Amino acid sequence: MTAGSRVLFTGDSITDAARDRANERHLGGGYAMIAAALHRARHPERGVTFGNRGISGRRVRDLRAAWDEETVAPRPDVVSVLIGVNDTMRRYRRGEPTTVEEFERDYRDIVGRAAEFAGTVVLVEPFLTPVSEEQRAWRDDLDPKIAVVHKVAADHATLLVRADTLFTARAATTGPEYWCPDGVHPTPAGHALLAEEWLRVVEYDG
C-alpha cells in the first residue's frame, strides 16, 4: 500500500462485523478495523484510508449484483474480497445451493472487473472451523469453492490470504471454538489473527 492509497474491504458478515452503514468511515469491529488500525499506527506518514462495504448474509451472487455501485464506482486502489461461506451454509441450512460453476462465474466476474482499475486485489479464502458433525459435512461444499478462489487468484495474479489454511492449523492446537465459536464467525482473537495475516500478505508479499 503506497502513500495515499484507498483500501476497500468487501464481503459478508465477517467483514461487516456490525459496522455502522450510515457512517462511511466506520469499519465495524472485526479484522478490517484491526488491519486498518495497525497499518495506520505503523505507517502514519502514508495516509492510507480504509473503507468497508461488507454486508451480513451475502453470497457471491449478491456481491456481484452490487459490484458496480459499491466497488467499481468508488475506484479504490486496493480491493479486498472475502466471500463464500454463506454460499455453502445456505445449501445446508435453507436448501439454497450455489454450484461450483455458479460460484466461479460470479467470482471471476467481480475479480476481473476489480483488476481493471485496482492496483492491488486481495482475495481471502472463505473459511470454516467445524464445531459439529453437521458442519464437518460442509467441507464437501466449501473446499471446491476455496479451490476456485485459488484458481482465480493465480489467473489474475492477485494476492491471496490463506485464511482457511490458517484457521485450520490454529484450531488443531487450540480447538475451533477459540477462533470461531459457531464455526463461521471469528472471536476477537480470530479477527486479530486474520487481520495480522492480511497485513502480512499485503505489506510483505504485495
PDB file of N, CA, C and O in Angstrom, residues 72-140:
ATOM      1  N   VAL A  72     -16.873  -0.654  -7.890  1.00  0.00           N
ATOM      2  CA  VAL A  72     -16.315  -0.013  -9.076  1.00  0.00           C
ATOM      3  C   VAL A  72     -16.422   1.500  -8.976  1.00  0.00           C
ATOM      4  O   VAL A  72     -15.462   2.218  -9.245  1.00  0.00           O
ATOM      5  N   ALA A  73     -17.581   2.009  -8.571  1.00  0.00           N
ATOM      6  CA  ALA A  73     -17.796   3.458  -8.547  1.00  0.00           C
ATOM      7  C   ALA A  73     -16.810   4.200  -7.647  1.00  0.00           C
ATOM      8  O   ALA A  73     -16.294   5.255  -8.044  1.00  0.00           O
ATOM      9  N   PRO A  74     -16.484   3.705  -6.445  1.00  0.00           N
ATOM     10  CA  PRO A  74     -15.516   4.425  -5.604  1.00  0.00           C
ATOM     11  C   PRO A  74     -14.074   4.381  -6.120  1.00  0.00           C
ATOM     12  O   PRO A  74     -13.237   5.151  -5.653  1.00  0.00           O
ATOM     13  N   ARG A  75     -13.779   3.436  -7.030  1.00  0.00           N
ATOM     14  CA  ARG A  75     -12.437   3.291  -7.631  1.00  0.00           C
ATOM     15  C   ARG A  75     -11.320   3.208  -6.588  1.00  0.00           C
ATOM     16  O   ARG A  75     -10.347   3.954  -6.625  1.00  0.00           O
ATOM     17  N   PRO A  76     -11.400   2.284  -5.640  1.00  0.00           N
ATOM     18  CA  PRO A  76     -10.322   2.146  -4.664  1.00  0.00           C
ATOM     19  C   PRO A  76      -9.040   1.633  -5.325  1.00  0.00           C
ATOM     20  O   PRO A  76      -9.085   1.008  -6.388  1.00  0.00           O
ATOM     21  N   ASP A  77      -7.922   1.866  -4.678  1.00  0.00           N
ATOM     22  CA  ASP A  77      -6.636   1.381  -5.189  1.00  0.00           C
ATOM     23  C   ASP A  77      -6.403  -0.072  -4.806  1.00  0.00           C
ATOM     24  O   ASP A  77      -5.716  -0.811  -5.514  1.00  0.00           O
ATOM     25  N   VAL A  78      -6.946  -0.475  -3.661  1.00  0.00           N
ATOM     26  CA  VAL A  78      -6.824  -1.848  -3.161  1.00  0.00           C
ATOM     27  C   VAL A  78      -8.224  -2.372  -2.865  1.00  0.00           C
ATOM     28  O   VAL A  78      -8.986  -1.731  -2.142  1.00  0.00           O
ATOM     29  N   VAL A  79      -8.557  -3.528  -3.439  1.00  0.00           N
ATOM     30  CA  VAL A  79      -9.840  -4.171  -3.184  1.00  0.00           C
ATOM     31  C   VAL A  79      -9.574  -5.508  -2.509  1.00  0.00           C
ATOM     32  O   VAL A  79      -8.802  -6.324  -3.016  1.00  0.00           O
ATOM     33  N   SER A  80     -10.230  -5.739  -1.359  1.00  0.00           N
ATOM     34  CA  SER A  80     -10.072  -6.990  -0.627  1.00  0.00           C
ATOM     35  C   SER A  80     -11.418  -7.689  -0.546  1.00  0.00           C
ATOM     36  O   SER A  80     -12.411  -7.096  -0.102  1.00  0.00           O
ATOM     37  N   VAL A  81     -11.467  -8.950  -0.970  1.00  0.00           N
ATOM     38  CA  VAL A  81     -12.724  -9.702  -1.063  1.00  0.00           C
ATOM     39  C   VAL A  81     -12.669 -10.943  -0.180  1.00  0.00           C
ATOM     40  O   VAL A  81     -11.747 -11.753  -0.286  1.00  0.00           O
ATOM     41  N   LEU A  82     -13.672 -11.070   0.707  1.00  0.00           N
ATOM     42  CA  LEU A  82     -13.864 -12.289   1.495  1.00  0.00           C
ATOM     43  C   LEU A  82     -15.325 -12.693   1.356  1.00  0.00           C
ATOM     44  O   LEU A  82     -16.218 -12.047   1.914  1.00  0.00           O
ATOM     45  N   ILE A  83     -15.596 -13.744   0.598  1.00  0.00           N
ATOM     46  CA  ILE A  83     -16.953 -14.186   0.338  1.00  0.00           C
ATOM     47  C   ILE A  83     -16.946 -15.698   0.131  1.00  0.00           C
ATOM     48  O   ILE A  83     -15.931 -16.242  -0.303  1.00  0.00           O
ATOM     49  N   GLY A  84     -18.069 -16.349   0.456  1.00  0.00           N
ATOM     50  CA  GLY A  84     -18.166 -17.763   0.122  1.00  0.00           C
ATOM     51  C   GLY A  84     -18.807 -18.659   1.155  1.00  0.00           C
ATOM     52  O   GLY A  84     -19.454 -19.636   0.801  1.00  0.00           O
ATOM     53  N   VAL A  85     -18.662 -18.354   2.435  1.00  0.00           N
ATOM     54  CA  VAL A  85     -19.175 -19.292   3.432  1.00  0.00           C
ATOM     55  C   VAL A  85     -20.702 -19.331   3.414  1.00  0.00           C
ATOM     56  O   VAL A  85     -21.312 -20.377   3.666  1.00  0.00           O
ATOM     57  N   ASN A  86     -21.356 -18.215   3.092  1.00  0.00           N
ATOM     58  CA  ASN A  86     -22.821 -18.229   3.009  1.00  0.00           C
ATOM     59  C   ASN A  86     -23.312 -19.052   1.829  1.00  0.00           C
ATOM     60  O   ASN A  86     -24.398 -19.630   1.880  1.00  0.00           O
ATOM     61  N   ASP A  87     -22.514 -19.104   0.759  1.00  0.00           N
ATOM     62  CA  ASP A  87     -22.880 -19.945  -0.377  1.00  0.00           C
ATOM     63  C   ASP A  87     -22.924 -21.411   0.026  1.00  0.00           C
ATOM     64  O   ASP A  87     -23.721 -22.191  -0.498  1.00  0.00           O
ATOM     65  N   THR A  88     -22.060 -21.771   0.953  1.00  0.00           N
ATOM     66  CA  THR A  88     -22.068 -23.134   1.494  1.00  0.00           C
ATOM     67  C   THR A  88     -23.148 -23.308   2.549  1.00  0.00           C
ATOM     68  O   THR A  88     -23.932 -24.264   2.511  1.00  0.00           O
ATOM     69  N   MET A  89     -23.221 -22.405   3.502  1.00  0.00           N
ATOM     70  CA  MET A  89     -24.131 -22.553   4.634  1.00  0.00           C
ATOM     71  C   MET A  89     -25.584 -22.618   4.183  1.00  0.00           C
ATOM     72  O   MET A  89     -26.372 -23.403   4.726  1.00  0.00           O
ATOM     73  N   ARG A  90     -25.963 -21.827   3.190  1.00  0.00           N
ATOM     74  CA  ARG A  90     -27.367 -21.817   2.763  1.00  0.00           C
ATOM     75  C   ARG A  90     -27.774 -23.120   2.078  1.00  0.00           C
ATOM     76  O   ARG A  90     -28.953 -23.468   2.066  1.00  0.00           O
ATOM     77  N   ARG A  91     -26.816 -23.827   1.524  1.00  0.00           N
ATOM     78  CA  ARG A  91     -27.151 -25.137   0.961  1.00  0.00           C
ATOM     79  C   ARG A  91     -27.680 -26.063   2.051  1.00  0.00           C
ATOM     80  O   ARG A  91     -28.666 -26.783   1.840  1.00  0.00           O
ATOM     81  N   TYR A  92     -27.027 -26.042   3.193  1.00  0.00           N
ATOM     82  CA  TYR A  92     -27.367 -26.983   4.260  1.00  0.00           C
ATOM     83  C   TYR A  92     -28.451 -26.453   5.192  1.00  0.00           C
ATOM     84  O   TYR A  92     -29.224 -27.245   5.745  1.00  0.00           O
ATOM     85  N   ARG A  93     -28.516 -25.153   5.373  1.00  0.00           N
ATOM     86  CA  ARG A  93     -29.469 -24.590   6.323  1.00  0.00           C
ATOM     87  C   ARG A  93     -30.804 -24.210   5.670  1.00  0.00           C
ATOM     88  O   ARG A  93     -31.843 -24.225   6.324  1.00  0.00           O
ATOM     89  N   ARG A  94     -30.778 -23.859   4.384  1.00  0.00           N
ATOM     90  CA  ARG A  94     -32.002 -23.371   3.730  1.00  0.00           C
ATOM     91  C   ARG A  94     -32.331 -24.107   2.429  1.00  0.00           C
ATOM     92  O   ARG A  94     -33.317 -23.770   1.774  1.00  0.00           O
ATOM     93  N   GLY A  95     -31.498 -25.060   2.035  1.00  0.00           N
ATOM     94  CA  GLY A  95     -31.734 -25.741   0.771  1.00  0.00           C
ATOM     95  C   GLY A  95     -31.555 -24.841  -0.427  1.00  0.00           C
ATOM     96  O   GLY A  95     -32.239 -25.009  -1.450  1.00  0.00           O
ATOM     97  N   GLU A  96     -30.609 -23.876  -0.329  1.00  0.00           N
ATOM     98  CA  GLU A  96     -30.342 -22.922  -1.409  1.00  0.00           C
ATOM     99  C   GLU A  96     -28.883 -23.068  -1.845  1.00  0.00           C
ATOM    100  O   GLU A  96     -28.023 -22.282  -1.451  1.00  0.00           O
ATOM    101  N   PRO A  97     -28.578 -24.063  -2.639  1.00  0.00           N
ATOM    102  CA  PRO A  97     -27.183 -24.293  -3.022  1.00  0.00           C
ATOM    103  C   PRO A  97     -26.671 -23.294  -4.051  1.00  0.00           C
ATOM    104  O   PRO A  97     -27.438 -22.732  -4.831  1.00  0.00           O
ATOM    105  N   THR A  98     -25.368 -23.077  -4.015  1.00  0.00           N
ATOM    106  CA  THR A  98     -24.642 -22.380  -5.078  1.00  0.00           C
ATOM    107  C   THR A  98     -23.683 -23.396  -5.663  1.00  0.00           C
ATOM    108  O   THR A  98     -22.790 -23.889  -4.951  1.00  0.00           O
ATOM    109  N   THR A  99     -23.851 -23.749  -6.920  1.00  0.00           N
ATOM    110  CA  THR A  99     -22.955 -24.726  -7.515  1.00  0.00           C
ATOM    111  C   THR A  99     -21.557 -24.135  -7.659  1.00  0.00           C
ATOM    112  O   THR A  99     -21.371 -22.918  -7.659  1.00  0.00           O
ATOM    113  N   VAL A 100     -20.586 -25.009  -7.803  1.00  0.00           N
ATOM    114  CA  VAL A 100     -19.208 -24.545  -8.010  1.00  0.00           C
ATOM    115  C   VAL A 100     -19.132 -23.710  -9.286  1.00  0.00           C
ATOM    116  O   VAL A 100     -18.426 -22.693  -9.335  1.00  0.00           O
ATOM    117  N   GLU A 101     -19.862 -24.131 -10.308  1.00  0.00           N
ATOM    118  CA  GLU A 101     -19.848 -23.397 -11.574  1.00  0.00           C
ATOM    119  C   GLU A 101     -20.433 -21.996 -11.420  1.00  0.00           C
ATOM    120  O   GLU A 101     -19.892 -21.018 -11.964  1.00  0.00           O
ATOM    121  N   GLU A 102     -21.516 -21.882 -10.674  1.00  0.00           N
ATOM    122  CA  GLU A 102     -22.115 -20.565 -10.424  1.00  0.00           C
ATOM    123  C   GLU A 102     -21.175 -19.695  -9.603  1.00  0.00           C
ATOM    124  O   GLU A 102     -21.003 -18.495  -9.884  1.00  0.00           O
ATOM    125  N   PHE A 103     -20.581 -20.306  -8.595  1.00  0.00           N
ATOM    126  CA  PHE A 103     -19.650 -19.563  -7.750  1.00  0.00           C
ATOM    127  C   PHE A 103     -18.480 -19.036  -8.582  1.00  0.00           C
ATOM    128  O   PHE A 103     -18.111 -17.854  -8.474  1.00  0.00           O
ATOM    129  N   GLU A 104     -17.905 -19.895  -9.408  1.00  0.00           N
ATOM    130  CA  GLU A 104     -16.761 -19.470 -10.210  1.00  0.00           C
ATOM    131  C   GLU A 104     -17.145 -18.381 -11.203  1.00  0.00           C
ATOM    132  O   GLU A 104     -16.393 -17.421 -11.402  1.00  0.00           O
ATOM    133  N   ARG A 105     -18.298 -18.521 -11.836  1.00  0.00           N
ATOM    134  CA  ARG A 105     -18.747 -17.493 -12.789  1.00  0.00           C
ATOM    135  C   ARG A 105     -18.828 -16.131 -12.131  1.00  0.00           C
ATOM    136  O   ARG A 105     -18.283 -15.131 -12.631  1.00  0.00           O
ATOM    137  N   ASP A 106     -19.496 -16.058 -10.977  1.00  0.00           N
ATOM    138  CA  ASP A 106     -19.687 -14.772 -10.304  1.00  0.00           C
ATOM    139  C   ASP A 106     -18.387 -14.257  -9.701  1.00  0.00           C
ATOM    140  O   ASP A 106     -18.109 -13.050  -9.742  1.00  0.00           O
ATOM    141  N   TYR A 107     -17.600 -15.164  -9.144  1.00  0.00           N
ATOM    142  CA  TYR A 107     -16.335 -14.756  -8.519  1.00  0.00           C
ATOM    143  C   TYR A 107     -15.375 -14.224  -9.572  1.00  0.00           C
ATOM    144  O   TYR A 107     -14.723 -13.182  -9.376  1.00  0.00           O
ATOM    145  N   ARG A 108     -15.277 -14.909 -10.703  1.00  0.00           N
ATOM    146  CA  ARG A 108     -14.409 -14.442 -11.785  1.00  0.00           C
ATOM    147  C   ARG A 108     -14.843 -13.068 -12.289  1.00  0.00           C
ATOM    148  O   ARG A 108     -14.008 -12.218 -12.623  1.00  0.00           O
ATOM    149  N   ASP A 109     -16.135 -12.863 -12.357  1.00  0.00           N
ATOM    150  CA  ASP A 109     -16.640 -11.587 -12.853  1.00  0.00           C
ATOM    151  C   ASP A 109     -16.209 -10.439 -11.957  1.00  0.00           C
ATOM    152  O   ASP A 109     -15.693  -9.417 -12.443  1.00  0.00           O
ATOM    153  N   ILE A 110     -16.405 -10.575 -10.637  1.00  0.00           N
ATOM    154  CA  ILE A 110     -16.064  -9.458  -9.765  1.00  0.00           C
ATOM    155  C   ILE A 110     -14.556  -9.231  -9.705  1.00  0.00           C
ATOM    156  O   ILE A 110     -14.094  -8.083  -9.701  1.00  0.00           O
ATOM    157  N   VAL A 111     -13.785 -10.300  -9.696  1.00  0.00           N
ATOM    158  CA  VAL A 111     -12.328 -10.135  -9.635  1.00  0.00           C
ATOM    159  C   VAL A 111     -11.805  -9.550 -10.940  1.00  0.00           C
ATOM    160  O   VAL A 111     -10.931  -8.671 -10.936  1.00  0.00           O
ATOM    161  N   GLY A 112     -12.339 -10.002 -12.057  1.00  0.00           N
ATOM    162  CA  GLY A 112     -11.909  -9.458 -13.342  1.00  0.00           C
ATOM    163  C   GLY A 112     -12.190  -7.975 -13.446  1.00  0.00           C
ATOM    164  O   GLY A 112     -11.353  -7.206 -13.943  1.00  0.00           O
ATOM    165  N   ARG A 113     -13.361  -7.551 -12.967  1.00  0.00           N
ATOM    166  CA  ARG A 113     -13.692  -6.129 -13.020  1.00  0.00           C
ATOM    167  C   ARG A 113     -12.850  -5.323 -12.038  1.00  0.00           C
ATOM    168  O   ARG A 113     -12.458  -4.187 -12.334  1.00  0.00           O
ATOM    169  N   ALA A 114     -12.551  -5.891 -10.885  1.00  0.00           N
ATOM    170  CA  ALA A 114     -11.692  -5.187  -9.931  1.00  0.00           C
ATOM    171  C   ALA A 114     -10.287  -5.000 -10.495  1.00  0.00           C
ATOM    172  O   ALA A 114      -9.664  -3.954 -10.306  1.00  0.00           O
ATOM    173  N   ALA A 115      -9.794  -6.012 -11.194  1.00  0.00           N
ATOM    174  CA  ALA A 115      -8.440  -5.953 -11.750  1.00  0.00           C
ATOM    175  C   ALA A 115      -8.289  -4.878 -12.818  1.00  0.00           C
ATOM    176  O   ALA A 115      -7.163  -4.459 -13.133  1.00  0.00           O
ATOM    177  N   GLU A 116      -9.406  -4.412 -13.362  1.00  0.00           N
ATOM    178  CA  GLU A 116      -9.342  -3.398 -14.409  1.00  0.00           C
ATOM    179  C   GLU A 116      -8.976  -2.020 -13.867  1.00  0.00           C
ATOM    180  O   GLU A 116      -8.475  -1.180 -14.605  1.00  0.00           O
ATOM    181  N   PHE A 117      -9.256  -1.767 -12.590  1.00  0.00           N
ATOM    182  CA  PHE A 117      -8.993  -0.427 -12.055  1.00  0.00           C
ATOM    183  C   PHE A 117      -8.135  -0.426 -10.798  1.00  0.00           C
ATOM    184  O   PHE A 117      -7.452   0.559 -10.517  1.00  0.00           O
ATOM    185  N   ALA A 118      -8.177  -1.495  -9.999  1.00  0.00           N
ATOM    186  CA  ALA A 118      -7.433  -1.511  -8.736  1.00  0.00           C
ATOM    187  C   ALA A 118      -5.994  -1.951  -8.961  1.00  0.00           C
ATOM    188  O   ALA A 118      -5.741  -2.925  -9.671  1.00  0.00           O
ATOM    189  N   GLY A 119      -5.077  -1.260  -8.346  1.00  0.00           N
ATOM    190  CA  GLY A 119      -3.687  -1.657  -8.467  1.00  0.00           C
ATOM    191  C   GLY A 119      -3.387  -2.953  -7.751  1.00  0.00           C
ATOM    192  O   GLY A 119      -2.490  -3.701  -8.136  1.00  0.00           O
ATOM    193  N   THR A 120      -4.150  -3.236  -6.699  1.00  0.00           N
ATOM    194  CA  THR A 120      -3.973  -4.463  -5.922  1.00  0.00           C
ATOM    195  C   THR A 120      -5.338  -5.070  -5.605  1.00  0.00           C
ATOM    196  O   THR A 120      -6.235  -4.364  -5.144  1.00  0.00           O
ATOM    197  N   VAL A 121      -5.468  -6.367  -5.868  1.00  0.00           N
ATOM    198  CA  VAL A 121      -6.665  -7.113  -5.496  1.00  0.00           C
ATOM    199  C   VAL A 121      -6.230  -8.197  -4.509  1.00  0.00           C
ATOM    200  O   VAL A 121      -5.280  -8.945  -4.776  1.00  0.00           O
ATOM    201  N   VAL A 122      -6.912  -8.265  -3.384  1.00  0.00           N
ATOM    202  CA  VAL A 122      -6.601  -9.232  -2.334  1.00  0.00           C
ATOM    203  C   VAL A 122      -7.787 -10.186  -2.197  1.00  0.00           C
ATOM    204  O   VAL A 122      -8.914  -9.746  -1.939  1.00  0.00           O
ATOM    205  N   LEU A 123      -7.546 -11.468  -2.373  1.00  0.00           N
ATOM    206  CA  LEU A 123      -8.591 -12.464  -2.208  1.00  0.00           C
ATOM    207  C   LEU A 123      -8.329 -13.240  -0.924  1.00  0.00           C
ATOM    208  O   LEU A 123      -7.222 -13.742  -0.711  1.00  0.00           O
ATOM    209  N   VAL A 124      -9.344 -13.306  -0.084  1.00  0.00           N
ATOM    210  CA  VAL A 124      -9.243 -14.005   1.191  1.00  0.00           C
ATOM    211  C   VAL A 124     -10.048 -15.291   1.087  1.00  0.00           C
ATOM    212  O   VAL A 124     -11.235 -15.267   0.722  1.00  0.00           O
ATOM    213  N   GLU A 125      -9.421 -16.420   1.394  1.00  0.00           N
ATOM    214  CA  GLU A 125     -10.144 -17.691   1.380  1.00  0.00           C
ATOM    215  C   GLU A 125     -11.352 -17.626   2.307  1.00  0.00           C
ATOM    216  O   GLU A 125     -11.222 -17.194   3.457  1.00  0.00           O
ATOM    217  N   PRO A 126     -12.528 -18.074   1.861  1.00  0.00           N
ATOM    218  CA  PRO A 126     -13.585 -18.326   2.836  1.00  0.00           C
ATOM    219  C   PRO A 126     -13.131 -19.454   3.755  1.00  0.00           C
ATOM    220  O   PRO A 126     -12.352 -20.315   3.337  1.00  0.00           O
ATOM    221  N   PHE A 127     -13.578 -19.438   4.988  1.00  0.00           N
ATOM    222  CA  PHE A 127     -13.040 -20.406   5.944  1.00  0.00           C
ATOM    223  C   PHE A 127     -14.129 -20.984   6.823  1.00  0.00           C
ATOM    224  O   PHE A 127     -15.230 -20.439   6.953  1.00  0.00           O
ATOM    225  N   LEU A 128     -13.797 -22.108   7.440  1.00  0.00           N
ATOM    226  CA  LEU A 128     -14.729 -22.821   8.314  1.00  0.00           C
ATOM    227  C   LEU A 128     -13.917 -23.607   9.328  1.00  0.00           C
ATOM    228  O   LEU A 128     -12.962 -24.294   8.968  1.00  0.00           O
ATOM    229  N   THR A 129     -14.284 -23.479  10.607  1.00  0.00           N
ATOM    230  CA  THR A 129     -13.678 -24.298  11.652  1.00  0.00           C
ATOM    231  C   THR A 129     -14.800 -25.125  12.267  1.00  0.00           C
ATOM    232  O   THR A 129     -15.429 -24.691  13.234  1.00  0.00           O
ATOM    233  N   PRO A 130     -15.104 -26.290  11.723  1.00  0.00           N
ATOM    234  CA  PRO A 130     -16.296 -27.039  12.138  1.00  0.00           C
ATOM    235  C   PRO A 130     -16.341 -27.316  13.646  1.00  0.00           C
ATOM    236  O   PRO A 130     -15.358 -27.757  14.236  1.00  0.00           O
ATOM    237  N   VAL A 131     -17.505 -27.055  14.231  1.00  0.00           N
ATOM    238  CA  VAL A 131     -17.698 -27.312  15.656  1.00  0.00           C
ATOM    239  C   VAL A 131     -18.758 -28.393  15.889  1.00  0.00           C
ATOM    240  O   VAL A 131     -19.135 -28.652  17.037  1.00  0.00           O
ATOM    241  N   SER A 132     -19.224 -29.020  14.797  1.00  0.00           N
ATOM    242  CA  SER A 132     -20.234 -30.075  14.904  1.00  0.00           C
ATOM    243  C   SER A 132     -20.077 -31.027  13.723  1.00  0.00           C
ATOM    244  O   SER A 132     -19.418 -30.712  12.725  1.00  0.00           O
ATOM    245  N   GLU A 133     -20.698 -32.177  13.851  1.00  0.00           N
ATOM    246  CA  GLU A 133     -20.679 -33.126  12.732  1.00  0.00           C
ATOM    247  C   GLU A 133     -21.371 -32.539  11.516  1.00  0.00           C
ATOM    248  O   GLU A 133     -20.961 -32.777  10.383  1.00  0.00           O
ATOM    249  N   GLU A 134     -22.450 -31.800  11.758  1.00  0.00           N
ATOM    250  CA  GLU A 134     -23.137 -31.151  10.644  1.00  0.00           C
ATOM    251  C   GLU A 134     -22.176 -30.270   9.850  1.00  0.00           C
ATOM    252  O   GLU A 134     -22.126 -30.333   8.622  1.00  0.00           O
ATOM    253  N   GLN A 135     -21.412 -29.450  10.558  1.00  0.00           N
ATOM    254  CA  GLN A 135     -20.511 -28.538   9.862  1.00  0.00           C
ATOM    255  C   GLN A 135     -19.348 -29.262   9.187  1.00  0.00           C
ATOM    256  O   GLN A 135     -18.840 -28.788   8.172  1.00  0.00           O
ATOM    257  N   ARG A 136     -18.928 -30.376   9.717  1.00  0.00           N
ATOM    258  CA  ARG A 136     -17.851 -31.117   9.052  1.00  0.00           C
ATOM    259  C   ARG A 136     -18.278 -31.533   7.647  1.00  0.00           C
ATOM    260  O   ARG A 136     -17.461 -31.573   6.721  1.00  0.00           O
ATOM    261  N   ALA A 137     -19.558 -31.817   7.469  1.00  0.00           N
ATOM    262  CA  ALA A 137     -20.062 -32.177   6.142  1.00  0.00           C
ATOM    263  C   ALA A 137     -20.025 -30.994   5.184  1.00  0.00           C
ATOM    264  O   ALA A 137     -19.995 -31.185   3.954  1.00  0.00           O
ATOM    265  N   TRP A 138     -20.021 -29.769   5.721  1.00  0.00           N
ATOM    266  CA  TRP A 138     -19.980 -28.585   4.860  1.00  0.00           C
ATOM    267  C   TRP A 138     -18.690 -28.481   4.056  1.00  0.00           C
ATOM    268  O   TRP A 138     -18.646 -27.800   3.035  1.00  0.00           O
ATOM    269  N   ARG A 139     -17.640 -29.151   4.542  1.00  0.00           N
ATOM    270  CA  ARG A 139     -16.365 -29.064   3.824  1.00  0.00           C
ATOM    271  C   ARG A 139     -16.504 -29.579   2.397  1.00  0.00           C
ATOM    272  O   ARG A 139     -15.808 -29.081   1.498  1.00  0.00           O
ATOM    273  N   ASP A 140     -17.398 -30.533   2.175  1.00  0.00           N
ATOM    274  CA  ASP A 140     -17.585 -31.065   0.830  1.00  0.00           C
ATOM    275  C   ASP A 140     -18.021 -29.985  -0.145  1.00  0.00           C
ATOM    276  O   ASP A 140     -17.730 -30.052  -1.337  1.00  0.00           O
TER     277      ASP A 140
END
